[in-house]
PDB file of C-alpha atoms in Angstrom:
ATOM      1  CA  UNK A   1       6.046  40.228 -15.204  1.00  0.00           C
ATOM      2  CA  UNK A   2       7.010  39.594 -11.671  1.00  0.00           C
ATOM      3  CA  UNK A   3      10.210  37.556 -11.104  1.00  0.00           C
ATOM      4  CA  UNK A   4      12.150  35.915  -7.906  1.00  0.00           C
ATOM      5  CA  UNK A   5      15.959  35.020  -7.804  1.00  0.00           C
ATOM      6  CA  UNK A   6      17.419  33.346  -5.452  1.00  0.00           C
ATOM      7  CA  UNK A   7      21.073  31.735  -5.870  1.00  0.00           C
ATOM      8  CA  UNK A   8      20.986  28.346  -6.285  1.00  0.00           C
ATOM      9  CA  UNK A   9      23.619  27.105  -3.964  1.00  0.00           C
ATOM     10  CA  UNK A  10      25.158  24.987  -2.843  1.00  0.00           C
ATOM     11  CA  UNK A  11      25.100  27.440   0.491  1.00  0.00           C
ATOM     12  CA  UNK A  12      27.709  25.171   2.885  1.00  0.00           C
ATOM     13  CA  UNK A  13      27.922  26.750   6.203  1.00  0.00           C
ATOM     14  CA  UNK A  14      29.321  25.183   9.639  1.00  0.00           C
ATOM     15  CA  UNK A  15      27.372  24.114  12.348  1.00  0.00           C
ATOM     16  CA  UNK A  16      26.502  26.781  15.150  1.00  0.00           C
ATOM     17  CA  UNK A  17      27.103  29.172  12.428  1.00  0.00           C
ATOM     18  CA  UNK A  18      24.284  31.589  10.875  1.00  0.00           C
ATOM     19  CA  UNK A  19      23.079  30.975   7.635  1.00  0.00           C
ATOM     20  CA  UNK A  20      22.027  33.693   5.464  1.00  0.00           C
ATOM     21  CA  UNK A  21      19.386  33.017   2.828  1.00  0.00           C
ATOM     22  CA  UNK A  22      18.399  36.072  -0.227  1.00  0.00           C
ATOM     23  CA  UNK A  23      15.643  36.427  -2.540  1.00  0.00           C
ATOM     24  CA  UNK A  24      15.547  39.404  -4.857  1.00  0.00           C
ATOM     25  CA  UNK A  25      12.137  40.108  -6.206  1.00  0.00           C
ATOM     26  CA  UNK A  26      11.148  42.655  -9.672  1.00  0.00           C
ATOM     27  CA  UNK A  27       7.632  44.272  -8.137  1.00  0.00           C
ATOM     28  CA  UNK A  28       7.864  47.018  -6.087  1.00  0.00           C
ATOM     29  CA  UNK A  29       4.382  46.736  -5.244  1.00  0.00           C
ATOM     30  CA  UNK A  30       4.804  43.784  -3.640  1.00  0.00           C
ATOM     31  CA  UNK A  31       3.265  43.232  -0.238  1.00  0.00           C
ATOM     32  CA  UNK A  32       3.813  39.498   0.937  1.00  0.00           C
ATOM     33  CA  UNK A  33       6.394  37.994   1.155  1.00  0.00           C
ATOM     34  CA  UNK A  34       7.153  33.645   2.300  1.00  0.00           C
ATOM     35  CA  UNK A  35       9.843  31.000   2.965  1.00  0.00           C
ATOM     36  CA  UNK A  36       8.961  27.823   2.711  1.00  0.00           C
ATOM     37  CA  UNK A  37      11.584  24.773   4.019  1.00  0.00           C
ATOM     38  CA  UNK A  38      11.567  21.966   1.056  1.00  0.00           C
ATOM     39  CA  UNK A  39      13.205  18.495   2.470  1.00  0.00           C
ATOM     40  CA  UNK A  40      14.403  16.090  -0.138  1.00  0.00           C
ATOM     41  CA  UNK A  41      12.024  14.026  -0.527  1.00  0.00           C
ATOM     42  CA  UNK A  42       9.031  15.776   1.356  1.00  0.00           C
ATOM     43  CA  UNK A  43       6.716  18.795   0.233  1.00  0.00           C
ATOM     44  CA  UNK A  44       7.562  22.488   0.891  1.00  0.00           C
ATOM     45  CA  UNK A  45       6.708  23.607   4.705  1.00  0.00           C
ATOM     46  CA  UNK A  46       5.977  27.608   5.277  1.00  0.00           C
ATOM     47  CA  UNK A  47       8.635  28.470   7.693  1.00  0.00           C
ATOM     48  CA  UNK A  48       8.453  32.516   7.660  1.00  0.00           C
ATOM     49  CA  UNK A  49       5.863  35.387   6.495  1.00  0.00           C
ATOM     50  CA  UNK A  50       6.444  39.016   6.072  1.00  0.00           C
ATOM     51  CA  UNK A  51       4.061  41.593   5.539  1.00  0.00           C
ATOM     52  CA  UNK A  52       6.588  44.907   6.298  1.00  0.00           C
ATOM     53  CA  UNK A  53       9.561  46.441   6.691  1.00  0.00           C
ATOM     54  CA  UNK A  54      12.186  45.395   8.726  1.00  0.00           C
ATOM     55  CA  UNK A  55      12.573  42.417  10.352  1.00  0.00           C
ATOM     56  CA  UNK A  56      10.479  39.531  11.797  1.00  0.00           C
ATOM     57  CA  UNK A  57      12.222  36.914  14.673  1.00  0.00           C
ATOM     58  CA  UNK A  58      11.200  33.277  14.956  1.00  0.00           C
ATOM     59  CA  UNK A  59      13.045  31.760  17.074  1.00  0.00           C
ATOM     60  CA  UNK A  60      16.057  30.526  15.522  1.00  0.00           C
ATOM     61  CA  UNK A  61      14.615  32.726  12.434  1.00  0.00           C
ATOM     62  CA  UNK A  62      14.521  36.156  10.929  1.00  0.00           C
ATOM     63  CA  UNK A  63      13.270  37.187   8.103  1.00  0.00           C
ATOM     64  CA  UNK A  64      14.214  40.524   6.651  1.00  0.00           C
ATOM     65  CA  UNK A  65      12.575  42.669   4.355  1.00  0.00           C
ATOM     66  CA  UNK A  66      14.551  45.758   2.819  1.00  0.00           C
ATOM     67  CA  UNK A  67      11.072  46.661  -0.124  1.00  0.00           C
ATOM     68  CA  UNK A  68      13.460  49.732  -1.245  1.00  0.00           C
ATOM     69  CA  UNK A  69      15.923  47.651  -2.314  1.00  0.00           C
ATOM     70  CA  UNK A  70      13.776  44.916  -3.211  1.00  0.00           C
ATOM     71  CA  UNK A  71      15.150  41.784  -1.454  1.00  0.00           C
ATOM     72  CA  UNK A  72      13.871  39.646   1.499  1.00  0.00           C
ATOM     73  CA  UNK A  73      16.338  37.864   3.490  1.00  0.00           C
ATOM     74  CA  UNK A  74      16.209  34.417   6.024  1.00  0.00           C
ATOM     75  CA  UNK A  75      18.748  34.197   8.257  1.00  0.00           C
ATOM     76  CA  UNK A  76      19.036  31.110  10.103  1.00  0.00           C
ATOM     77  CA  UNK A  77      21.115  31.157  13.567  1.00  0.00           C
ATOM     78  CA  UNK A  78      23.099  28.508  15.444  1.00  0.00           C
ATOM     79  CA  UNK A  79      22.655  26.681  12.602  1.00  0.00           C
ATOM     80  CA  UNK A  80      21.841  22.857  12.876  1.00  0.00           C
ATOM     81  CA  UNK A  81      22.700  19.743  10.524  1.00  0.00           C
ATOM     82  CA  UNK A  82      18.708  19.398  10.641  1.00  0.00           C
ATOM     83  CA  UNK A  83      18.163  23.044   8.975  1.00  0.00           C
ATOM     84  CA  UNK A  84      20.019  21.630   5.727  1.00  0.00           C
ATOM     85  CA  UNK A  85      17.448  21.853   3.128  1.00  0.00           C
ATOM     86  CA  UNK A  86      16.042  24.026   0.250  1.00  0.00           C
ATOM     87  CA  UNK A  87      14.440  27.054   0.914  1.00  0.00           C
ATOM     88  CA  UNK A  88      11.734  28.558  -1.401  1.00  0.00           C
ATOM     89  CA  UNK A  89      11.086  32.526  -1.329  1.00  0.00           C
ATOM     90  CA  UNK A  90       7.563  33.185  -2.643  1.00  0.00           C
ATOM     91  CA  UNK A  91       5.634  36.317  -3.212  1.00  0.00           C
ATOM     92  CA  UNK A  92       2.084  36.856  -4.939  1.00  0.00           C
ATOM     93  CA  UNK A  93       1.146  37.375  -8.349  1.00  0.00           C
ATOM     94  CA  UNK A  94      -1.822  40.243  -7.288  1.00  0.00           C
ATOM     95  CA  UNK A  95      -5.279  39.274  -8.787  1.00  0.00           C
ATOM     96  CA  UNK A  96      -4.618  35.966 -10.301  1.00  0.00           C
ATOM     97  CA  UNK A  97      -4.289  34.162  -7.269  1.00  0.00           C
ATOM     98  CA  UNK A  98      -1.130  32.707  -7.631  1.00  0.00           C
ATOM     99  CA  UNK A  99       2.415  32.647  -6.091  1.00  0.00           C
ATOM    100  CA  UNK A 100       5.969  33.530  -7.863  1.00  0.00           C
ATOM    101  CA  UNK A 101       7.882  31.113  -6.517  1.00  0.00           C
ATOM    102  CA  UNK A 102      12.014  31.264  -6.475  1.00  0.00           C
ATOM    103  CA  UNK A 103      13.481  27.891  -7.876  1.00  0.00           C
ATOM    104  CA  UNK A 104      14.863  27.518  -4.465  1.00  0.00           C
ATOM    105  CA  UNK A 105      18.285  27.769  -2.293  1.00  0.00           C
ATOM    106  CA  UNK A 106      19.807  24.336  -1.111  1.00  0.00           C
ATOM    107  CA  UNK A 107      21.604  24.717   2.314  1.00  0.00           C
ATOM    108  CA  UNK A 108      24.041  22.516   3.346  1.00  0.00           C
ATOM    109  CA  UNK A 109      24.776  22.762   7.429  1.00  0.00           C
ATOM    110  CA  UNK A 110      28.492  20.618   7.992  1.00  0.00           C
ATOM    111  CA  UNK A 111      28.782  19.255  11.519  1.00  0.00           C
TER     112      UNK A 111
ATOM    113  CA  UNK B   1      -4.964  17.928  11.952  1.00  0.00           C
ATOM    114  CA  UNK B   2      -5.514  16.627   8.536  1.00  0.00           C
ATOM    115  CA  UNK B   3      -4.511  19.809   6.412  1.00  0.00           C
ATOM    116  CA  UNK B   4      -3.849  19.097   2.790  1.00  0.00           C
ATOM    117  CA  UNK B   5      -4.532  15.165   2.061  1.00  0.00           C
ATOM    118  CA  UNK B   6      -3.161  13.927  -1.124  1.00  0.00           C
ATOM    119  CA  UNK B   7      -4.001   9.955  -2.514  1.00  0.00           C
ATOM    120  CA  UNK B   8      -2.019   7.882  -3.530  1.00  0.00           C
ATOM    121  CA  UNK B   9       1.597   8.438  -2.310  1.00  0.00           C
ATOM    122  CA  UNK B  10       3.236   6.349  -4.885  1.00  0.00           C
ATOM    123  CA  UNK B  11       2.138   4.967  -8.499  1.00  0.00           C
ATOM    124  CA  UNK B  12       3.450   3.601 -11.564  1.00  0.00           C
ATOM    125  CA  UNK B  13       1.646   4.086 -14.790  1.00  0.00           C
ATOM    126  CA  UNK B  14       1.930   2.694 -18.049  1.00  0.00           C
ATOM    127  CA  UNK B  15       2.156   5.119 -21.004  1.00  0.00           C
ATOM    128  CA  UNK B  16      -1.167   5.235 -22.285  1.00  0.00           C
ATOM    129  CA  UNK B  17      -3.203   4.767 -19.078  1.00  0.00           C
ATOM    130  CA  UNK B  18      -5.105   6.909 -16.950  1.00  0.00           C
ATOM    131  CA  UNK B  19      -5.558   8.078 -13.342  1.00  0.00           C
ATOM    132  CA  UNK B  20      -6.871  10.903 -11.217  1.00  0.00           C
ATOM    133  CA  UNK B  21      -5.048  12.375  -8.362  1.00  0.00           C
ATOM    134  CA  UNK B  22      -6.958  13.269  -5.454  1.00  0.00           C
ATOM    135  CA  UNK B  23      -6.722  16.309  -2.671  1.00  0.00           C
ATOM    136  CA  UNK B  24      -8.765  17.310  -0.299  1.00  0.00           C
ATOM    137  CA  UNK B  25      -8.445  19.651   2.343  1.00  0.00           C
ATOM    138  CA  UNK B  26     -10.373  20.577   5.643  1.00  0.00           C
ATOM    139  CA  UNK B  27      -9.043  23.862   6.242  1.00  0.00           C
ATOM    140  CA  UNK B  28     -12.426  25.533   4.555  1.00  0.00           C
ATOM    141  CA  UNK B  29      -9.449  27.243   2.361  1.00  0.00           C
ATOM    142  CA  UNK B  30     -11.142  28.609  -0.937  1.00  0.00           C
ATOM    143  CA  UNK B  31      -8.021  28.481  -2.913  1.00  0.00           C
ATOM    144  CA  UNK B  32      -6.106  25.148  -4.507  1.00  0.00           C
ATOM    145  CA  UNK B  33      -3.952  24.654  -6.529  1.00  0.00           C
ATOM    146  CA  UNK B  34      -2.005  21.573  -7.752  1.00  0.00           C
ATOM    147  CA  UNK B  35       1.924  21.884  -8.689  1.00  0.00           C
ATOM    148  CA  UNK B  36       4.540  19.288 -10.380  1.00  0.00           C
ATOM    149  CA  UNK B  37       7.899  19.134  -9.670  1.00  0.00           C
ATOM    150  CA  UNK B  38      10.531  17.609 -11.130  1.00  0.00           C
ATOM    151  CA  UNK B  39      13.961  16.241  -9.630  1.00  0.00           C
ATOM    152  CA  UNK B  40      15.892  19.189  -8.943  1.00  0.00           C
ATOM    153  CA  UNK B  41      14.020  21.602 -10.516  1.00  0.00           C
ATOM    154  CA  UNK B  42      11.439  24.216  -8.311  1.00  0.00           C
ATOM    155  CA  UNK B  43       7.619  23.947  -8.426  1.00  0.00           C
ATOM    156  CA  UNK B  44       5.460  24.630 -11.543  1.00  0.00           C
ATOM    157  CA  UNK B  45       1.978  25.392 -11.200  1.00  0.00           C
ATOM    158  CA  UNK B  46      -0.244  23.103 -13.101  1.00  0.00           C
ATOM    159  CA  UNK B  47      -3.773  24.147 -12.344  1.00  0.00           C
ATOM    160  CA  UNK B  48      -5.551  26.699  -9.583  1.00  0.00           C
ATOM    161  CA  UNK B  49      -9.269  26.941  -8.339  1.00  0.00           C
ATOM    162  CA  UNK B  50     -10.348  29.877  -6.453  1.00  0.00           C
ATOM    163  CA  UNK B  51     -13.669  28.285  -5.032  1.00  0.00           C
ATOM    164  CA  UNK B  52     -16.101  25.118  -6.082  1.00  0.00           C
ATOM    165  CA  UNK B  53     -16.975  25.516  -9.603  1.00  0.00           C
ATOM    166  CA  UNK B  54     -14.007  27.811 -10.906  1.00  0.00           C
ATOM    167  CA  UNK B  55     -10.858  26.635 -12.020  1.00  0.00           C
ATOM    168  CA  UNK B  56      -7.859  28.104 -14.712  1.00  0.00           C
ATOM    169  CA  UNK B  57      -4.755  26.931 -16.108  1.00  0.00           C
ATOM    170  CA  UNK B  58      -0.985  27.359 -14.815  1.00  0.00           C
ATOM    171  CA  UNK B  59       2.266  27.395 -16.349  1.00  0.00           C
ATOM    172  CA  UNK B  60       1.635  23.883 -17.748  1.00  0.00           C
ATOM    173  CA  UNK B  61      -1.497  22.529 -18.107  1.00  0.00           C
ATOM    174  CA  UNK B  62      -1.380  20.438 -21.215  1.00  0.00           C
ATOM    175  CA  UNK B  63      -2.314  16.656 -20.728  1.00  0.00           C
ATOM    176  CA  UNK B  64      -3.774  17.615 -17.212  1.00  0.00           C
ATOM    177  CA  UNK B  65      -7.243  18.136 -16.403  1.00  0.00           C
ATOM    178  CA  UNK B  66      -9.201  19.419 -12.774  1.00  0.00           C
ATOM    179  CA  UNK B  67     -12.061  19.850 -11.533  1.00  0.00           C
ATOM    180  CA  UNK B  68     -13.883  21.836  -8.067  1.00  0.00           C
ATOM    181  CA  UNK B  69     -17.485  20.447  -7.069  1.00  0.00           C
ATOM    182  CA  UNK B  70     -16.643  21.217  -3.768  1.00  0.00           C
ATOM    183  CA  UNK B  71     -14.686  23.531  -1.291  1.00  0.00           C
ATOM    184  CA  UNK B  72     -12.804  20.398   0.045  1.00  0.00           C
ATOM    185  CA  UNK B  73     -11.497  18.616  -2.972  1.00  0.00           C
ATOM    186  CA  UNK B  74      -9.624  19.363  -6.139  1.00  0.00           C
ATOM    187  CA  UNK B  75      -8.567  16.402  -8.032  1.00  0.00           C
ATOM    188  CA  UNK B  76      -6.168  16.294 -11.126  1.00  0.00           C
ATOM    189  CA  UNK B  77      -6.781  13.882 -14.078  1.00  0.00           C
ATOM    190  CA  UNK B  78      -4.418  12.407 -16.171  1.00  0.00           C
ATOM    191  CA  UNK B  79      -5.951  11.191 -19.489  1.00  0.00           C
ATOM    192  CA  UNK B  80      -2.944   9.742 -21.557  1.00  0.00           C
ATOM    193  CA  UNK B  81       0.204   8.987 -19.305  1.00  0.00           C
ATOM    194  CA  UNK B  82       3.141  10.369 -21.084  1.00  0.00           C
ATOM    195  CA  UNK B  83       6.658   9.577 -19.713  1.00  0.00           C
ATOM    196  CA  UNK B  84       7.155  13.596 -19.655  1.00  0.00           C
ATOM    197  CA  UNK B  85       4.431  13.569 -17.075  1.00  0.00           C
ATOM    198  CA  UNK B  86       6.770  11.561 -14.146  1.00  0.00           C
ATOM    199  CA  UNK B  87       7.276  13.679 -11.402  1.00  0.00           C
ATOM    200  CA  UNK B  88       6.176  14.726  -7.882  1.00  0.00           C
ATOM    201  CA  UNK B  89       2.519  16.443  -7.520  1.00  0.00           C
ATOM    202  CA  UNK B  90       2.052  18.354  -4.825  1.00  0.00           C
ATOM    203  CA  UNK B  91      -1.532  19.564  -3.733  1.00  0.00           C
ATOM    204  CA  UNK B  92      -1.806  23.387  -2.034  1.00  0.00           C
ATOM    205  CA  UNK B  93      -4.316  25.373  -0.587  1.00  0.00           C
ATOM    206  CA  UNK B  94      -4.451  29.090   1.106  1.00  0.00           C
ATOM    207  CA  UNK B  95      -7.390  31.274   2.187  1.00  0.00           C
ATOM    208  CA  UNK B  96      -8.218  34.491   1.194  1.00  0.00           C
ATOM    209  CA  UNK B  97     -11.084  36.946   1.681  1.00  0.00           C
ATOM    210  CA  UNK B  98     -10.524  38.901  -1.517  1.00  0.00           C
ATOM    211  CA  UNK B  99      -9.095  38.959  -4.796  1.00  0.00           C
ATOM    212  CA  UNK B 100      -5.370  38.639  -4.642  1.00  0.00           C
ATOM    213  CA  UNK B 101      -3.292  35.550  -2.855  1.00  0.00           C
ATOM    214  CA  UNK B 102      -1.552  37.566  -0.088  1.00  0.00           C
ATOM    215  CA  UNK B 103      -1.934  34.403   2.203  1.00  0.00           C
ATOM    216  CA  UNK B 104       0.532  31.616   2.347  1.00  0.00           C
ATOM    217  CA  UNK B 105      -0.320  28.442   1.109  1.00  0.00           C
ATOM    218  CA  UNK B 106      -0.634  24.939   2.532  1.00  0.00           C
ATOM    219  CA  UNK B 107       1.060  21.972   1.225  1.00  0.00           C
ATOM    220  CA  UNK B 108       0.140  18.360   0.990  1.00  0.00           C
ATOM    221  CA  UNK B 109       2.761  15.590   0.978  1.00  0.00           C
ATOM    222  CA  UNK B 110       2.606  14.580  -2.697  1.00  0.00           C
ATOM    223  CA  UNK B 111       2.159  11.943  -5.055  1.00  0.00           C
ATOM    224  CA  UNK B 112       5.091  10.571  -6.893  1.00  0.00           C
ATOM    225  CA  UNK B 113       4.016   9.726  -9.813  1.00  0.00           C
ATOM    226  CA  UNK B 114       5.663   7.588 -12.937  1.00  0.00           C
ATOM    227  CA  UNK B 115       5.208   6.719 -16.349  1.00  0.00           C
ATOM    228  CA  UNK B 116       6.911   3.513 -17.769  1.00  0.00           C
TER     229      UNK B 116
END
């Protein structure tokens, strides 16, 4: 059975600072990969796909996916007290439609 | 953009009672799902549809039911409120063109939902 970890947290990092978000997943075979942005209080917001290898820039965003060593990775630069949330890693289950979900990092960005 | 649309935000039930929790979505997505999660804890997938007429069970189904008459809406019943069943439903939908959910899915903004 398929499986995501991701470390709890509390992840405290300063402001300006880049933050540095991993999910470790079981399934080799896995293809797809999502972070999703959960604020307290509000519903989970897809921030980030990756389909392949190596790394994919957003903006303020990467996302970086190493399928050898099975982890995918969200780094978040110049941090900002607004990117304090919990992030969600997510991968799919194959033919039964659904998505693995990670129980979730909570960042913590201190001015 | 409406997206995912979930009604009502906020409700208190009494143990015992019923209610239905709609979603509907205008995204033409033929995948939904509906998800509970509770304070702290991550998501935990209740029920799924893949397309109007076909729907399965999740992780924790029991004291939930859902139906799919149509593409755009996928609504959850509760039949006996249980105080086990307070928590925060959240609505999703993704699109795919085969078998297999390799696309990311789309969330509503909840219900909050709780049993006295």
């Amino acid at each position: 059975q398929k499986e995501v970890e991701q470390n709890s947290g509390p992840l405290s990092v300063p402001e300006g600072a880049i933050a540095s978000l991993n999910c470790t997943y079981s399934d080799r075979g896995s293809q797809s990969f999502f972070w999703y942005r959960q604020y307290s209080g509000k519903s989970p917001e897809l921030i980030m796909s990756i389909y392949s290898n190596g790394d994919k820039e957003d903006g303020r965003f990467t996302a970086q996916l190493n399928k050898a060593s099975q982890y995918v990775s969200l780094l978040i630069r110049d941090s900002q007290p607004s990117d304090s949330a919990t992030y969600l890693c997510a991968l799919p289950m194959d033919s039964n439609y659904q998505l693995i979900w990670g129980a979730g990092t909570k960042l913590i960005i201190k001015p | 953009n409406a997206g995912v649309t979930q009604t009502p935000k906020f409700r208190i039930l009494k143990i015992g009672q019923s209610m239905t929790l709609q979603c509907t979505q205008d995204m033409n997505h033929n995948y939904m799902y509906w998800y509970r999660q509770d304070p702290g804890m991550g998501l935990k997938l209740i029920y799924y549809s893949v397309g109007a007429g076909i729907t399965d069970k999740g992780e924790v189904p029991n004291g939930y039911n859902v139906s799919r008459s149509t593409t755009e809406d996928f609504p959850l019943r509760l039949e006996l409120a249980a105080p086990s069943q307070t928590s925060v439903y959240f609505c999703a939908s993704s699109y795919s063109m085969g078998g297999g959910s390799n696309q990311p899915q789309h969330f509503g903004d909840g219900t909050r939902l709780s049993i006295l």
